Amino acid sequence: MKYIVIAILLLNVCALNAQNCKTEQLVLRLSAEIKTLMNPGSLDKLKTFLDDRMIFIHSNGLTESKNEMIKNITDGKWMLRSVDTREAQARIYKNNIAIIIGKGTFNATTAGTDIATELYYTEVWAHVSKGWVLTSRHASKIL
């Protein structure tokens, strides 16, 4: 009987780890997708991935809410052209919070000037009724 209980517990741990792995991969895909949507032509889809209370902290210290970010992209203040992600790991907590830590080259246009910046970034995602949404993002320049 003792071995049956241990076997059941091990199977549950394996199933939970498999589920977390699938969820980690899903959130990493969403993170990659959202980076392709930060331009004026993709704002309708971008809005669906952003929590209404989202805070977006740029590597220069500029902080934007969801509405400010959408307005700044619309007005041409900045847009993300592409990201070369070299590292990204996701951790899932209680099946509804995901934290992504990553590193990459962010190619953006700021006030009409193209820039490439090496960044570390942290994203916090939450699973809500409509799916996974970005709640917070913070970036720091790699020195």
Short mmCIF file of C-alpha atoms in Angstrom, two decimals:
data_model
loop_
_atom_site.label_atom_id
_atom_site.label_comp_id
_atom_site.label_asym_id
_atom_site.label_seq_id
_atom_site.Cartn_x
_atom_site.Cartn_y
_atom_site.Cartn_z
CA MET A 1 0.00 0.00 0.00
CA LYS A 2 2.83 2.35 0.89
CA TYR A 3 4.38 1.87 -2.59
CA ILE A 4 1.07 2.56 -4.33
CA VAL A 5 0.72 5.89 -2.48
CA ILE A 6 4.30 6.83 -3.38
CA ALA A 7 3.70 5.88 -7.03
CA ILE A 8 0.53 7.99 -7.16
CA LEU A 9 2.35 10.96 -5.62
CA LEU A 10 5.19 10.63 -8.14
CA LEU A 11 2.74 10.47 -11.04
CA ASN A 12 1.01 13.61 -9.77
CA VAL A 13 4.34 15.44 -9.50
CA CYS A 14 5.28 14.36 -13.03
CA ALA A 15 1.89 15.46 -14.38
CA LEU A 16 2.19 18.82 -12.62
CA ASN A 17 5.70 19.34 -14.00
CA ALA A 18 4.51 18.45 -17.52
CA GLN A 19 1.66 20.95 -17.20
CA ASN A 20 4.04 23.64 -15.94
CA CYS A 21 6.38 22.91 -18.84
CA LYS A 22 3.53 23.32 -21.35
CA THR A 23 2.43 26.53 -19.68
CA GLU A 24 5.99 27.87 -19.63
CA GLN A 25 6.29 27.21 -23.37
CA LEU A 26 2.93 28.89 -24.02
CA VAL A 27 3.86 32.04 -22.08
CA LEU A 28 7.27 32.19 -23.78
CA ARG A 29 5.49 32.04 -27.18
CA LEU A 30 3.11 34.82 -26.11
CA SER A 31 6.06 36.91 -24.93
CA ALA A 32 7.75 36.48 -28.30
CA GLU A 33 4.52 37.30 -30.14
CA ILE A 34 3.83 40.46 -28.16
CA LYS A 35 7.23 41.79 -29.18
CA THR A 36 6.15 41.61 -32.85
CA LEU A 37 3.01 43.66 -32.13
CA MET A 38 4.56 46.84 -30.70
CA ASN A 39 4.08 48.87 -33.85
CA PRO A 40 1.24 51.04 -35.21
CA GLY A 41 -0.09 48.33 -37.54
CA SER A 42 -0.66 45.76 -34.79
CA LEU A 43 -2.15 47.75 -31.93
CA ASP A 44 -5.59 46.10 -31.95
CA LYS A 45 -4.04 42.69 -31.37
CA LEU A 46 -1.46 44.08 -28.92
CA LYS A 47 -4.24 45.49 -26.71
CA THR A 48 -5.65 41.98 -26.16
CA PHE A 49 -2.35 40.88 -24.55
CA LEU A 50 -2.08 43.82 -22.13
CA ASP A 51 -3.69 44.01 -18.72
CA ASP A 52 -5.54 47.29 -18.20
CA ARG A 53 -3.29 48.03 -15.19
CA MET A 54 -0.06 47.08 -16.99
CA ILE A 55 3.13 49.00 -16.18
CA PHE A 56 5.85 49.06 -18.86
CA ILE A 57 9.24 50.27 -17.59
CA HIS A 58 11.80 51.04 -20.29
CA SER A 59 15.55 50.74 -19.85
CA ASN A 60 15.86 54.55 -19.74
CA GLY A 61 13.49 54.73 -16.77
CA LEU A 62 10.45 55.88 -18.74
CA THR A 63 7.32 54.28 -17.29
CA GLU A 64 4.13 53.81 -19.32
CA SER A 65 0.66 52.53 -18.56
CA LYS A 66 -1.20 50.49 -21.17
CA ASN A 67 -2.97 53.58 -22.52
CA GLU A 68 0.23 55.66 -22.57
CA MET A 69 2.10 52.89 -24.38
CA ILE A 70 -0.61 52.54 -27.04
CA LYS A 71 -0.74 56.32 -27.51
CA ASN A 72 3.06 56.63 -27.77
CA ILE A 73 3.22 53.88 -30.39
CA THR A 74 0.28 55.43 -32.29
CA ASP A 75 1.91 58.88 -32.19
CA GLY A 76 5.24 57.50 -33.46
CA LYS A 77 7.13 58.25 -30.24
CA TRP A 78 8.52 54.71 -30.32
CA MET A 79 7.95 51.26 -31.79
CA LEU A 80 9.66 47.91 -31.55
CA ARG A 81 10.86 46.62 -34.94
CA SER A 82 12.31 43.28 -33.82
CA VAL A 83 13.90 41.44 -30.92
CA ASP A 84 16.72 38.92 -31.04
CA THR A 85 16.08 36.95 -27.84
CA ARG A 86 19.15 35.03 -26.74
CA GLU A 87 17.86 33.74 -23.42
CA ALA A 88 14.39 33.45 -21.91
CA GLN A 89 13.12 31.36 -19.02
CA ALA A 90 9.61 31.20 -17.64
CA ARG A 91 8.53 30.17 -14.16
CA ILE A 92 4.92 29.41 -13.35
CA TYR A 93 3.36 30.02 -9.94
CA LYS A 94 0.01 28.53 -8.90
CA ASN A 95 -0.90 28.06 -12.60
CA ASN A 96 -1.91 31.71 -12.97
CA ILE A 97 1.27 33.80 -12.64
CA ALA A 98 4.26 33.55 -14.98
CA ILE A 99 7.55 35.37 -14.63
CA ILE A 100 9.86 35.56 -17.63
CA ILE A 101 13.49 36.57 -17.33
CA GLY A 102 15.24 37.16 -20.64
CA LYS A 103 18.07 38.79 -22.51
CA GLY A 104 18.30 40.05 -26.07
CA THR A 105 18.83 42.81 -28.59
CA PHE A 106 15.84 45.11 -28.97
CA ASN A 107 15.67 46.95 -32.30
CA ALA A 108 13.40 49.95 -31.94
CA THR A 109 12.62 53.27 -33.50
CA THR A 110 12.49 56.19 -31.08
CA ALA A 111 11.51 59.64 -32.36
CA GLY A 112 12.44 58.57 -35.89
CA THR A 113 15.86 57.16 -34.96
CA ASP A 114 16.61 53.45 -35.23
CA ILE A 115 18.38 52.01 -32.19
CA ALA A 116 19.57 48.59 -31.07
CA THR A 117 19.83 48.05 -27.33
CA GLU A 118 21.09 45.03 -25.39
CA LEU A 119 18.63 44.41 -22.56
CA TYR A 120 17.82 42.15 -19.66
CA TYR A 121 14.06 42.09 -19.13
CA THR A 122 11.53 40.75 -16.67
CA GLU A 123 7.91 40.22 -17.63
CA VAL A 124 5.07 39.28 -15.31
CA TRP A 125 2.08 37.56 -16.91
CA ALA A 126 -1.23 36.68 -15.25
CA HIS A 127 -3.82 34.16 -16.35
CA VAL A 128 -7.24 35.84 -16.27
CA SER A 129 -10.63 34.88 -17.69
CA LYS A 130 -9.65 35.94 -21.23
CA GLY A 131 -6.27 34.17 -21.11
CA TRP A 132 -2.69 35.27 -20.38
CA VAL A 133 -2.02 39.01 -20.19
CA LEU A 134 1.14 41.03 -19.60
CA THR A 135 0.86 42.88 -16.28
CA SER A 136 4.36 44.29 -15.91
CA ARG A 137 7.60 44.57 -17.82
CA HIS A 138 10.91 46.04 -16.74
CA ALA A 139 14.08 46.31 -18.83
CA SER A 140 17.68 47.16 -17.95
CA LYS A 141 20.55 47.85 -20.32
CA ILE A 142 23.31 45.28 -20.43
CA LEU A 143 26.55 47.07 -19.73
#
